[in-house]
Amino acid sequence: MNLNVLQFKSDSERLTHNLDHRERIQSALKKYYVARDDKKARFQDWQAARQAAAETKWEAVNHLDKYLVEFADKIEARGAKVHWASTAEQAREIILGIVKEKNARRIIKSKVMTGEEIHLNAALEAAGYDVVESDLGEYIVQLRHEAPYHFVFPAMHLSRGEISDLFEKELGSAKTDSPEELTMIARRVMRDQYLAADIGISGANFAVAETGMISITENEGNARLTCALPKVHIALMGIEKVLPKFEDLALFLPMLGTAGAGQAVTCYNSMYAGPRQPGETDGPEEMHIVLLDNKRTHLLADIEQRDALHCIRCGACLNVCPIYKNVGGHTYGTTYQGPIGSVITPHLRGIQEWKHLSSASTLCGACTEACPVKINLHHHLLHNRRNAIAQKPVWWEQTLFHLSSILFNHPALWRLAAWGGRIGQLFHPLIQGTILDPARAWTKTRDLPPVADQTFKEYWRSRQK
Amino acid sequence: MSERTNILARIREGLSVPAPVPGTHELHGNEHATAPAPIVPGMVMKWLPPVGATFGDQVALFAKNSFELKTDFQIFDSLGELQGALKTLAQVEGWQRIGTHRGTLNDAICPALGLPMMLTDESYATPDLEKCDAGISECESLIAQTGSVLVTTRSSGGRALSVLPPHHVVLVRREQLLPDLPSGFAALKQKYTGNFPSFMSLITGPSRTGDIERILVLGAHGPKKLTIFCV
Ligand code: SF4
């Protein structure tokens, strides 16, 4: 078993037994469900909007070459510099190169999931730069040296008490159990950071091909400050973020706000069309866009799963996933957690190492139902399972299937097995849950349903008499 | 340049096999390989939350959204009334210094407050703006559907004025109220096509966060208060 599997198993085992954790996640999500249902109900036709969003993304992804070039050319014409990175390493080098060239020391970052994906902070810190996360949740997990727990709510797993202790230890602030005071502590720290930073790094939620803009969605205003105050703005984004038209935002911004956080739209939705233009008195002098492939083209080449690139990272599928709700975000060990993470991680990082995630699903379809761009998530999880097995069959599974088929094809053997099962059941309690128990994985935490006294055949025969 | 070529080559190679269109999750050979019908502009309005037909409905909707968002929205009959209300606000909150920019409404209202003013039309020092008690800006439009204010660098005093001071005050004329997001984007396009401002933003309520136990806190990094005075 590879390390990822072992880690997933032991972490999920530990967390599912942690009732505090479960309680915290459930209560956070309950607030989300109420708000989301309210905002969804305000749409005149949510299903038609979903279909339109899915079709718009289809158009963009299936003509990605065209729209990406259009976006890059347009935004370059407005003075931004576009960089293309095939790998995580190239992206890090590009960003480090800009930072070095600018003689920058301090870097402020608003939330960038692609930054997590390429381990940008570690690279910048290793090169001797200070990087501060400005999103409150990201800042909290940064202080704890953790990865985000959820790609929309990074610190969802922590209680205010834990955050207060953390701030006390790291920032020397007084203890408080008021979320408001805790937020203000971070606000004060961050204000100095914005004013002192030489470089601001952001992500992008959308890139508009038609007009050459990126669009950033947020609630706190940290991204706005990150893209307004430092002299240089670097935006790191996946190549799949493109939308064809400016007006498409009129559909996508409310859908992202509603599905993602239960808001009609989030507090700030900002479009950036290049660095400071002639006649403008503030904003960065330079803007750099780093377009990241990092195996996205691998996913693109798979026609069956290409639509996973439609994802707008709203997190709705995580919020409804029974597995996510119980095992939590860190257990996945991936940049993108939950159903969408389980779908794309095998493509981005290797199917054999990450195929276990596809089994971390109840296949209930709640994720598919929640997805605002209609990605058929639970079917993709099945496809991943199939692909992993087709690529590298597991010998003992194959043996089992082979033996079962012999059993099913020979009535005499089947009768023998049914009889054996009933006898075996009498003795099962002696070994139940122990190492000797062949059904241990199941019986450790659950009862095995009793084998019926009669097989169906026997029952039928007795009725005929 | 070479990574651009490489990435585009990989994309084109990947796209050489068409994918089924959304809504048809199974593969049926290539029968669905054509692009879906593009969204007709105007359709979107039929799916998004309704806005009401009359101007009065839209004002009421904007007011309702503002209330939910904890935005202070007030509508006045004359410039004089607006001026009075702003003066009271400045006194109640004890403003010492304001940040603002040139504009017909601002020019008519702000100087009369009698407070030291910092204008962001000329180059300015960010720490000075940070020390202002309020940022008073104009905007492109208000969006009834979402309760948003649409600002741009050109209409609203740059990138920082509306986000750095702790209180953002928007002065706006009632003609600037638009029904929905599609009309907001269409208006921007009509006004700026060919030369967009480098920054455009929909501001929907004062800055907020729910990062701690999903409990709403206002004023995370941006303004703690948003006031919209409409005349
Ligand atoms: S897969 Fe769908 S629901 Fe999940 S994050 Fe992406 S867009 Fe949202």
XYZ file of C-alpha atoms and ligand atoms in Angstrom:
704
model
C 0.000 0.000 0.000
C 1.426 3.361 -0.846
C 1.963 6.096 1.702
C -0.954 8.232 0.519
C -3.347 5.371 1.159
C -1.955 4.657 4.601
C -2.166 8.311 5.517
C -5.713 8.574 4.192
C -6.812 5.496 6.112
C -5.284 6.437 9.422
C -6.361 10.091 9.264
C -9.918 9.289 8.305
C -10.136 6.677 11.022
C -8.903 9.155 13.614
C -11.092 12.053 12.477
C -14.324 10.152 12.072
C -14.071 9.296 15.749
C -13.478 12.897 16.739
C -16.921 14.149 17.669
C -15.794 17.734 18.330
C -14.440 17.977 14.849
C -17.576 16.552 13.340
C -19.748 18.900 15.345
C -17.727 21.920 14.206
C -17.859 21.007 10.535
C -21.560 20.193 10.669
C -22.436 23.448 12.350
C -20.349 25.503 9.914
C -21.979 23.750 6.996
C -25.470 24.105 8.378
C -25.109 27.878 8.149
C -23.935 27.480 4.593
C -26.884 25.262 3.584
C -29.424 27.732 4.914
C -27.868 30.687 3.106
C -27.315 28.764 -0.105
C -30.864 27.451 -0.277
C -32.211 30.933 0.285
C -30.080 32.459 -2.492
C -30.714 29.600 -4.884
C -34.436 29.996 -4.395
C -34.180 33.601 -5.549
C -33.064 32.518 -8.996
C -35.871 32.419 -11.510
C -34.436 29.259 -12.997
C -31.414 27.765 -11.302
C -31.387 24.667 -13.497
C -31.386 26.670 -16.727
C -28.620 28.840 -15.314
C -26.587 25.719 -14.508
C -27.045 24.387 -18.005
C -25.976 27.711 -19.489
C -22.938 27.863 -17.226
C -22.016 24.323 -18.237
C -22.357 25.186 -21.918
C -20.348 28.363 -21.592
C -17.524 26.494 -19.904
C -17.789 23.778 -22.522
C -17.350 26.361 -25.235
C -14.358 27.882 -23.449
C -12.580 24.621 -22.635
C -13.248 23.027 -25.999
C -11.768 26.037 -27.783
C -9.171 26.715 -25.164
C -6.377 27.376 -27.657
C -8.368 30.158 -29.266
C -9.611 31.815 -26.079
C -6.329 31.544 -24.236
C -4.474 33.263 -27.052
C -7.158 35.909 -27.293
C -6.946 36.550 -23.555
C -3.151 36.680 -23.540
C -2.925 38.994 -26.538
C -5.562 41.363 -25.241
C -4.150 41.722 -21.765
C -0.619 42.087 -23.125
C -1.874 44.885 -25.335
C -2.883 46.603 -22.100
C 0.599 46.358 -20.715
C 0.531 43.132 -18.736
C 3.197 40.517 -19.310
C 1.943 36.994 -19.846
C 4.168 34.053 -18.888
C 3.453 30.443 -19.822
C 4.425 27.631 -17.475
C 4.134 23.981 -18.432
C 5.182 22.705 -15.026
C 5.004 23.729 -11.395
C 8.743 24.191 -11.419
C 8.628 26.602 -14.338
C 5.906 28.612 -12.668
C 7.971 28.913 -9.500
C 11.003 29.969 -11.501
C 9.060 32.628 -13.358
C 7.720 34.107 -10.148
C 11.057 33.915 -8.372
C 12.631 35.573 -11.383
C 10.251 38.533 -11.185
C 10.741 38.859 -7.444
C 14.531 38.868 -7.846
C 14.504 41.298 -10.710
C 12.417 43.743 -8.697
C 14.716 43.421 -5.700
C 11.608 42.769 -3.686
C 11.760 41.728 -0.058
C 8.219 41.468 1.133
C 5.424 39.715 -0.626
C 1.728 39.791 0.169
C -0.537 37.126 -1.187
C -4.267 36.885 -1.500
C -5.739 33.422 -1.783
C -4.155 31.454 -4.659
C -5.021 27.785 -4.860
C -2.650 27.337 -7.786
C 0.004 28.691 -5.415
C -0.742 25.793 -3.055
C -0.617 23.491 -6.037
C 2.932 24.530 -6.959
C 4.141 25.033 -3.362
C 4.918 28.642 -4.079
C 5.306 29.826 -0.495
C 7.885 27.193 0.307
C 9.869 28.167 -2.789
C 9.761 31.879 -1.979
C 10.684 31.320 1.639
C 13.536 29.011 0.693
C 14.868 31.843 -1.466
C 14.760 34.147 1.541
C 11.590 36.149 0.984
C 8.816 36.923 3.445
C 5.426 35.830 2.191
C 2.276 36.681 4.084
C -1.154 35.285 3.299
C -3.696 38.080 3.554
C -6.939 36.089 3.459
C -7.888 35.581 7.105
C -8.446 31.843 6.814
C -5.263 31.382 4.807
C -3.326 33.491 7.291
C -4.538 31.317 10.157
C -3.510 28.088 8.465
C -0.224 29.679 7.405
C 0.555 30.504 11.041
C -0.201 26.885 11.894
C 2.036 25.678 9.034
C -0.906 23.791 7.614
C -2.469 23.452 4.207
C -5.972 24.898 3.719
C -8.652 22.597 5.040
C -11.139 23.567 2.344
C -10.388 25.564 -0.770
C -13.093 28.113 0.008
C -13.101 28.059 3.831
C -9.459 27.324 4.650
C -9.768 27.427 8.458
C -13.186 25.840 8.815
C -11.849 23.134 11.122
C -10.645 25.476 13.855
C -12.561 26.864 16.798
C -12.244 30.461 17.893
C -10.422 29.204 20.992
C -7.764 27.521 18.907
C -7.394 30.630 16.775
C -7.130 32.812 19.851
C -4.399 30.563 21.276
C -2.605 30.657 17.959
C -2.693 34.462 17.783
C -1.565 34.696 21.371
C 1.414 32.491 20.673
C 2.390 33.886 17.279
C 1.360 37.531 17.528
C 1.363 38.119 21.259
C -2.256 39.262 21.276
C -4.547 38.916 24.275
C -6.901 35.962 24.564
C -10.406 36.530 23.256
C -13.346 34.430 22.250
C -14.824 37.049 19.956
C -14.503 36.287 16.225
C -14.755 40.026 15.661
C -11.746 40.832 17.844
C -9.757 38.030 16.280
C -10.533 39.407 12.839
C -9.452 42.888 13.907
C -6.139 41.553 15.206
C -5.442 40.069 11.786
C -6.660 43.248 10.102
C -4.133 45.363 12.003
C -1.260 43.010 11.250
C -2.204 42.942 7.595
C -2.527 46.688 7.115
C 1.187 47.127 7.746
C 1.931 44.280 5.418
C 0.021 45.777 2.503
C 1.727 49.114 2.907
C 5.173 47.558 3.118
C 4.854 44.871 0.455
C 6.753 45.232 -2.807
C 4.845 42.550 -4.624
C 1.262 41.329 -4.482
C 0.429 37.838 -5.672
C -3.130 36.857 -6.489
C -4.966 34.117 -8.298
C -7.814 34.555 -10.750
C -11.291 33.095 -10.712
C -11.952 33.868 -14.341
C -10.057 35.278 -17.292
C -12.139 37.014 -19.933
C -10.870 36.378 -23.440
C -12.905 39.047 -25.173
C -11.617 41.935 -23.090
C -8.331 40.666 -21.634
C -9.190 40.841 -17.949
C -8.971 38.635 -14.929
C -11.749 38.520 -12.389
C -11.162 37.929 -8.688
C -13.926 36.975 -6.283
C -13.522 37.524 -2.552
C -15.250 38.795 0.571
C -12.619 40.404 2.711
C -11.042 43.021 0.471
C -7.614 41.511 0.919
C -7.318 40.712 -2.765
C -8.334 44.262 -3.644
C -5.603 45.655 -1.410
C -3.109 43.102 -2.699
C -3.818 44.214 -6.265
C -3.922 47.934 -5.480
C -1.006 48.809 -3.228
C 2.200 46.942 -4.164
C 4.121 48.154 -7.212
C 3.995 44.783 -8.924
C 1.025 42.464 -9.274
C 1.541 38.830 -10.210
C -1.524 36.715 -10.960
C -1.055 32.960 -11.097
C -3.845 31.023 -12.769
C -4.634 27.692 -14.357
C -5.100 27.773 -18.122
C -8.682 26.506 -17.781
C -9.985 29.681 -16.146
C -10.938 31.397 -19.391
C -14.447 32.571 -20.240
C -15.247 33.740 -23.755
C -17.146 36.968 -23.109
C -17.302 39.873 -20.699
C -21.043 39.359 -20.121
C -20.455 35.762 -19.096
C -19.439 37.186 -15.747
C -23.023 38.324 -15.231
C -23.922 34.652 -14.988
C -20.821 33.227 -13.359
C -20.367 35.717 -10.540
C -23.805 35.075 -9.004
C -23.492 31.343 -9.545
C -20.105 31.249 -7.866
C -21.337 33.390 -4.971
C -24.462 31.321 -4.477
C -22.953 27.852 -4.796
C -19.733 28.793 -3.049
C -20.836 30.735 -0.014
C -24.593 31.208 -0.134
C -24.305 34.849 -1.166
C -26.129 36.535 -4.064
C -22.657 37.601 -5.142
C -19.628 37.812 -2.903
C -18.636 41.132 -1.415
C -16.003 42.045 -3.990
C -15.886 40.901 -7.589
C -13.075 42.773 -9.261
C -11.963 42.821 -12.860
C -8.335 43.694 -13.590
C -7.422 44.769 -17.092
C -3.705 45.317 -16.905
C -1.457 47.462 -14.703
C -2.041 51.150 -14.026
C -3.135 52.827 -17.282
C -2.254 56.341 -18.467
C -4.248 58.829 -16.416
C -4.686 56.480 -13.452
C -3.060 57.515 -10.200
C -2.756 54.273 -8.314
C -2.462 50.569 -8.896
C 0.651 48.549 -9.721
C 3.114 49.688 -12.346
C 3.569 46.153 -13.578
C 1.228 43.240 -13.963
C 2.364 39.699 -14.678
C 0.085 36.822 -15.524
C 1.451 33.326 -15.078
C -0.560 30.741 -16.994
C -0.120 27.316 -15.474
C -0.603 24.019 -17.252
C 0.781 21.512 -14.705
C -0.960 18.539 -16.354
C -4.216 20.309 -17.107
C -3.618 19.436 -20.752
C -3.455 15.822 -19.623
C -6.999 16.144 -18.334
C -7.997 18.036 -21.467
C -6.870 15.133 -23.642
C -9.274 12.790 -21.860
C -12.560 13.429 -23.606
C -14.473 11.498 -21.021
C -13.258 13.688 -18.172
C -12.434 16.923 -19.965
C -15.380 18.596 -18.322
C -13.617 18.390 -14.960
C -11.769 21.456 -16.282
C -15.069 23.329 -16.151
C -14.746 23.514 -12.386
C -14.970 27.029 -10.979
C -13.695 25.945 -7.531
C -16.804 26.972 -5.690
C -16.466 24.178 -3.157
C -20.158 23.268 -3.302
C -19.351 19.618 -3.920
C -17.211 19.436 -0.775
C -19.907 20.989 1.331
C -22.453 18.322 0.511
C -20.129 15.329 0.410
C -20.797 12.803 3.208
C -17.188 11.676 3.069
C -15.710 15.169 3.231
C -17.979 16.011 6.143
C -16.618 13.092 8.111
C -12.982 12.762 7.162
C -12.266 16.481 6.782
C -10.124 18.341 4.275
C -6.620 17.510 5.415
C -7.186 13.782 5.213
C -7.259 13.902 1.426
C -3.655 15.089 1.375
C -4.363 17.022 -1.827
C -4.511 20.680 -2.898
C -8.116 20.277 -3.957
C -10.189 18.252 -1.547
C -13.550 16.549 -1.778
C -15.200 15.103 -4.877
C -13.578 17.400 -7.435
C -10.187 16.846 -5.831
C -10.713 13.097 -6.015
C -11.593 13.416 -9.692
C -8.696 15.586 -10.831
C -5.845 14.650 -8.490
C -5.219 11.291 -10.187
C -4.799 13.194 -13.469
C -2.555 15.848 -12.020
C -0.435 13.646 -9.776
C -0.646 10.056 -10.931
C -3.530 7.642 -10.994
C -1.912 4.729 -9.154
C -0.846 6.850 -6.184
C -4.215 8.600 -5.843
C -6.769 6.065 -7.044
C -7.887 5.386 -3.477
C -9.621 8.782 -3.441
C -12.113 7.557 -6.018
C -13.309 5.008 -3.491
C -13.737 7.669 -0.816
C -17.224 8.318 -2.101
C -20.668 7.033 -1.333
C -21.569 7.618 -4.993
C -24.698 9.290 -3.692
C -24.479 11.935 -6.395
C -24.954 14.868 -4.023
C -21.822 16.485 -5.485
C -23.091 16.215 -9.043
C -26.385 17.710 -7.965
C -24.658 20.617 -6.230
C -22.211 21.494 -8.967
C -23.148 24.815 -10.613
C -21.460 23.822 -13.868
C -22.972 20.353 -13.891
C -19.825 18.281 -13.736
C -20.863 14.657 -13.435
C -18.606 14.139 -10.454
C -19.736 10.796 -9.122
C -19.572 9.206 -12.542
C -16.058 10.516 -12.906
C -15.141 8.784 -9.671
C -16.344 5.531 -11.192
C -14.382 6.254 -14.351
C -11.279 6.784 -12.261
C -11.778 3.456 -10.534
C -12.207 1.718 -13.854
C -9.196 3.441 -15.394
C -6.953 2.649 -12.459
C -7.845 -1.040 -12.626
C -7.612 -1.213 -16.402
C -4.152 0.285 -16.235
C -2.913 -1.934 -13.445
C -5.116 -4.841 -12.358
C -4.874 -5.917 -8.729
C -3.964 -9.616 -8.599
C -5.958 -10.586 -5.536
C -9.065 -8.801 -6.772
C -8.748 -10.589 -10.059
C -8.319 -13.901 -8.298
C -11.399 -13.222 -6.207
C -13.473 -12.316 -9.226
C -12.247 -15.400 -10.972
C -13.154 -17.633 -8.029
C -16.565 -15.996 -7.701
C -17.298 -16.624 -11.311
C -16.483 -20.302 -10.859
C -18.767 -20.339 -7.830
C -21.631 -18.668 -9.641
C -21.285 -20.949 -12.627
C -21.458 -24.199 -10.696
C -24.747 -24.813 -8.845
C -23.302 -27.549 -6.736
C -20.483 -25.360 -5.523
C -22.912 -22.553 -4.855
C -25.098 -24.837 -2.724
C -22.058 -25.898 -0.812
C -21.064 -22.282 -0.227
C -24.555 -21.316 0.948
C -24.509 -24.179 3.397
C -21.003 -23.279 4.501
C -22.066 -19.679 5.041
C -24.834 -20.686 7.409
C -22.536 -22.958 9.381
C -19.745 -20.384 9.364
C -22.127 -17.825 10.752
C -22.650 -19.882 13.900
C -18.954 -19.641 14.682
C -18.420 -16.100 13.467
C -19.042 -14.412 16.831
C -15.980 -16.212 18.179
C -13.666 -14.363 15.840
C -15.749 -11.290 15.012
C -13.606 -8.184 14.620
C -10.346 -10.035 15.325
C -7.463 -10.596 12.963
C -8.814 -14.032 12.061
C -12.083 -12.566 10.835
C -12.158 -12.537 7.019
C -14.821 -9.796 7.095
C -12.873 -7.721 9.587
C -12.878 -4.458 7.633
C -16.644 -4.510 7.859
C -17.305 -6.146 11.220
C -14.876 -3.969 13.189
C -17.455 -1.217 13.274
C -20.620 -2.843 11.950
C -22.733 -5.972 12.215
C -22.836 -8.443 9.412
C -26.420 -9.045 8.353
C -27.385 -12.660 9.189
C -27.376 -15.166 6.372
C -30.954 -16.316 5.685
C -31.930 -19.787 6.957
C -33.025 -20.817 3.508
C -31.668 -19.931 0.127
C -34.157 -18.573 -2.341
C -34.059 -21.819 -4.214
C -34.900 -23.813 -1.130
C -37.702 -21.434 -0.315
C -39.132 -21.736 -3.807
C -38.969 -25.463 -3.755
C -40.767 -25.638 -0.403
C -43.537 -23.406 -1.790
C -44.073 -25.635 -4.794
C -44.882 -28.621 -2.622
C 7.659 32.124 -26.156
C 8.543 28.465 -26.380
C 6.388 27.379 -23.442
C 3.524 29.193 -25.061
C 4.052 27.119 -28.182
C 4.367 23.916 -26.170
C 1.243 24.505 -24.137
C -0.822 25.506 -27.133
C 0.429 22.473 -29.032
C -0.614 20.190 -26.186
C -4.007 21.889 -26.016
C -4.574 21.482 -29.745
C -3.521 17.895 -29.631
C -5.885 17.239 -26.741
C -8.738 18.996 -28.485
C -8.269 17.064 -31.699
C -10.796 14.588 -30.306
C -14.088 16.339 -29.576
C -15.893 15.886 -26.260
C -19.622 15.391 -25.770
C -21.562 18.529 -24.926
C -22.789 19.078 -21.402
C -26.033 17.446 -20.410
C -25.050 14.360 -22.392
C -22.687 12.667 -20.042
C -22.132 9.553 -22.093
C -20.045 9.424 -25.182
C -22.028 8.876 -28.344
C -19.285 8.856 -30.908
C -19.045 12.299 -32.435
C -22.683 13.048 -32.882
C -22.679 15.789 -30.247
C -19.401 17.239 -31.286
C -20.700 20.607 -32.377
C -20.731 23.554 -30.023
C -23.925 24.101 -28.058
C -26.056 27.043 -29.047
C -24.417 30.176 -27.638
C -26.282 31.911 -24.856
C -28.402 34.640 -26.350
C -27.734 37.908 -24.533
C -30.827 38.703 -22.565
C -31.538 35.075 -21.733
C -29.463 35.329 -18.600
C -31.893 37.870 -17.201
C -34.626 35.253 -17.279
C -32.685 32.947 -14.988
C -31.115 35.319 -12.499
C -33.140 36.601 -9.529
C -36.038 38.836 -10.681
C -35.772 42.605 -10.316
C -39.254 44.006 -10.809
C -40.477 46.049 -13.741
C -40.614 49.618 -12.518
C -37.959 51.944 -11.211
C -39.759 51.970 -7.870
C -39.541 48.153 -7.638
C -35.856 48.339 -8.352
C -35.187 50.978 -5.740
C -37.126 48.885 -3.237
C -35.109 45.815 -4.175
C -31.848 47.711 -3.841
C -32.940 48.936 -0.416
C -33.910 45.430 0.678
C -30.611 43.979 -0.505
C -28.707 46.791 1.207
C -30.477 46.073 4.454
C -29.521 42.399 4.294
C -25.952 43.292 3.414
C -25.688 45.817 6.247
C -25.162 48.647 3.816
C -26.631 52.003 4.813
C -28.645 53.075 1.770
C -30.541 56.362 1.751
C -32.251 58.224 -1.017
C -32.751 62.014 -0.920
C -34.894 64.454 -2.827
C -32.300 67.171 -3.155
C -28.579 67.757 -3.051
C -29.123 69.934 -0.004
C -30.673 67.093 1.981
C -27.885 64.757 0.985
C -25.352 67.341 2.032
C -27.013 67.717 5.421
C -27.038 63.976 5.995
C -23.374 63.666 5.090
C -22.449 66.474 7.419
C -24.317 64.794 10.268
C -22.571 61.526 9.497
C -19.174 63.239 9.551
C -19.956 64.794 12.931
C -21.377 61.648 14.511
C -18.353 59.636 13.471
C -15.921 62.421 14.216
C -14.176 62.419 10.853
C -10.920 64.369 10.852
C -9.927 63.898 7.272
C -11.489 62.441 4.158
C -10.240 60.972 0.933
C -12.136 61.743 -2.246
C -11.758 62.524 -5.932
C -12.963 65.001 -8.524
C -16.456 64.479 -9.855
C -19.632 66.503 -10.235
C -21.339 65.091 -7.159
C -18.214 65.027 -5.066
C -17.308 68.593 -6.050
C -20.779 69.761 -5.121
C -20.813 68.043 -1.747
C -17.407 67.291 -0.266
C -15.761 70.725 0.056
C -18.710 71.984 2.091
C -17.940 69.450 4.799
C -15.121 71.745 5.772
C -12.737 68.865 6.438
C -9.176 68.428 5.220
C -9.481 66.533 1.935
C -7.108 64.301 0.158
C -7.712 63.920 -3.563
C -6.715 60.719 -5.299
C -6.826 62.230 -8.801
C -3.230 63.302 -8.442
C -0.512 60.930 -7.323
C -0.769 60.507 -3.577
C 0.882 58.681 -0.707
C -0.904 55.481 0.286
C -0.195 55.817 4.043
C -1.955 59.200 3.970
C -5.047 57.689 2.432
C -4.916 54.920 5.009
C -5.222 57.562 7.722
C -8.401 59.072 6.279
C -11.578 58.320 8.227
C -13.712 57.964 5.147
C -13.327 57.525 1.437
C -16.029 59.314 -0.521
C -16.415 58.159 -4.091
C -18.761 58.241 -7.001
C -19.558 55.096 -8.968
C -20.597 53.789 -12.380
C -23.891 52.318 -11.309
C -25.914 50.576 -8.638
C -27.223 47.087 -9.378
C -30.665 46.452 -7.891
C -30.526 42.679 -8.366
C -27.610 42.174 -6.005
C -27.390 45.418 -4.044
C -23.982 46.118 -5.556
C -22.081 49.295 -6.355
C -20.077 49.168 -9.551
C -16.884 51.212 -9.305
C -13.991 51.705 -11.714
C -10.660 53.456 -11.539
C -11.946 56.174 -13.799
C -15.252 56.921 -12.125
C -14.426 56.236 -8.513
C -11.059 57.703 -7.645
C -8.716 54.835 -8.423
C -8.189 51.423 -6.924
C -7.598 52.176 -3.262
C -10.019 54.954 -2.314
C -12.996 52.629 -2.056
C -11.190 49.960 -0.052
C -8.507 51.491 2.169
C -10.349 53.930 4.517
C -12.575 52.297 7.154
C -15.775 53.876 5.874
C -16.678 53.969 2.191
C -19.329 56.498 1.214
C -20.807 56.381 -2.275
C -22.535 59.416 -3.769
C -24.768 58.512 -6.667
C -27.605 59.869 -8.785
C -30.792 57.877 -9.124
C -30.397 57.602 -12.899
C -27.414 55.405 -12.172
C -29.513 52.607 -10.708
C -29.592 49.663 -13.119
C -31.814 46.610 -12.824
C -29.377 43.708 -13.055
C -25.870 42.444 -13.610
C -26.216 41.964 -17.382
C -27.184 45.612 -17.765
C -24.297 46.645 -15.522
C -21.812 44.811 -17.725
C -23.473 46.037 -20.902
C -23.200 49.626 -19.694
C -19.507 49.238 -18.944
C -18.920 47.762 -22.334
C -20.785 50.497 -24.077
C -18.948 53.208 -22.229
C -15.437 51.815 -22.338
C -15.107 49.381 -25.212
C -11.672 49.766 -26.627
C -10.318 51.360 -23.494
C -11.428 49.805 -20.243
C -10.203 51.173 -16.923
C -7.603 48.831 -15.433
C -9.852 48.099 -12.470
C -13.597 47.542 -12.210
C -15.288 46.130 -9.156
C -18.690 45.160 -7.889
C -18.871 46.084 -4.236
C -21.641 44.270 -2.437
C -21.817 45.401 1.159
C -19.006 46.326 3.521
C -15.970 44.033 3.658
C -16.789 40.807 5.479
C -15.446 37.450 6.517
C -16.855 34.206 7.840
C -13.525 32.491 8.258
C -13.906 31.984 12.009
C -16.606 29.405 12.681
C -18.545 30.824 9.728
C -19.621 33.765 11.901
C -20.090 36.998 9.979
C -17.650 39.765 10.861
C -17.702 43.072 9.015
C -14.574 44.988 8.090
C -12.169 42.137 7.522
C -9.585 44.047 5.476
C -11.635 46.617 3.631
C -14.191 49.150 4.892
C -16.162 48.294 8.007
C -19.017 50.433 6.775
C -20.575 51.119 3.421
C -22.927 54.064 3.031
C -24.746 54.838 -0.193
C -26.321 58.264 -0.540
C -28.493 58.575 -3.602
C -30.112 61.744 -4.907
S -16.700 20.508 -9.178
Fe -18.468 21.839 -9.332
S -19.224 21.937 -7.226
Fe -17.146 21.156 -7.082
S -15.880 22.949 -6.787
Fe -15.941 22.585 -8.984
S -17.596 23.841 -9.737
Fe -17.859 23.694 -7.535
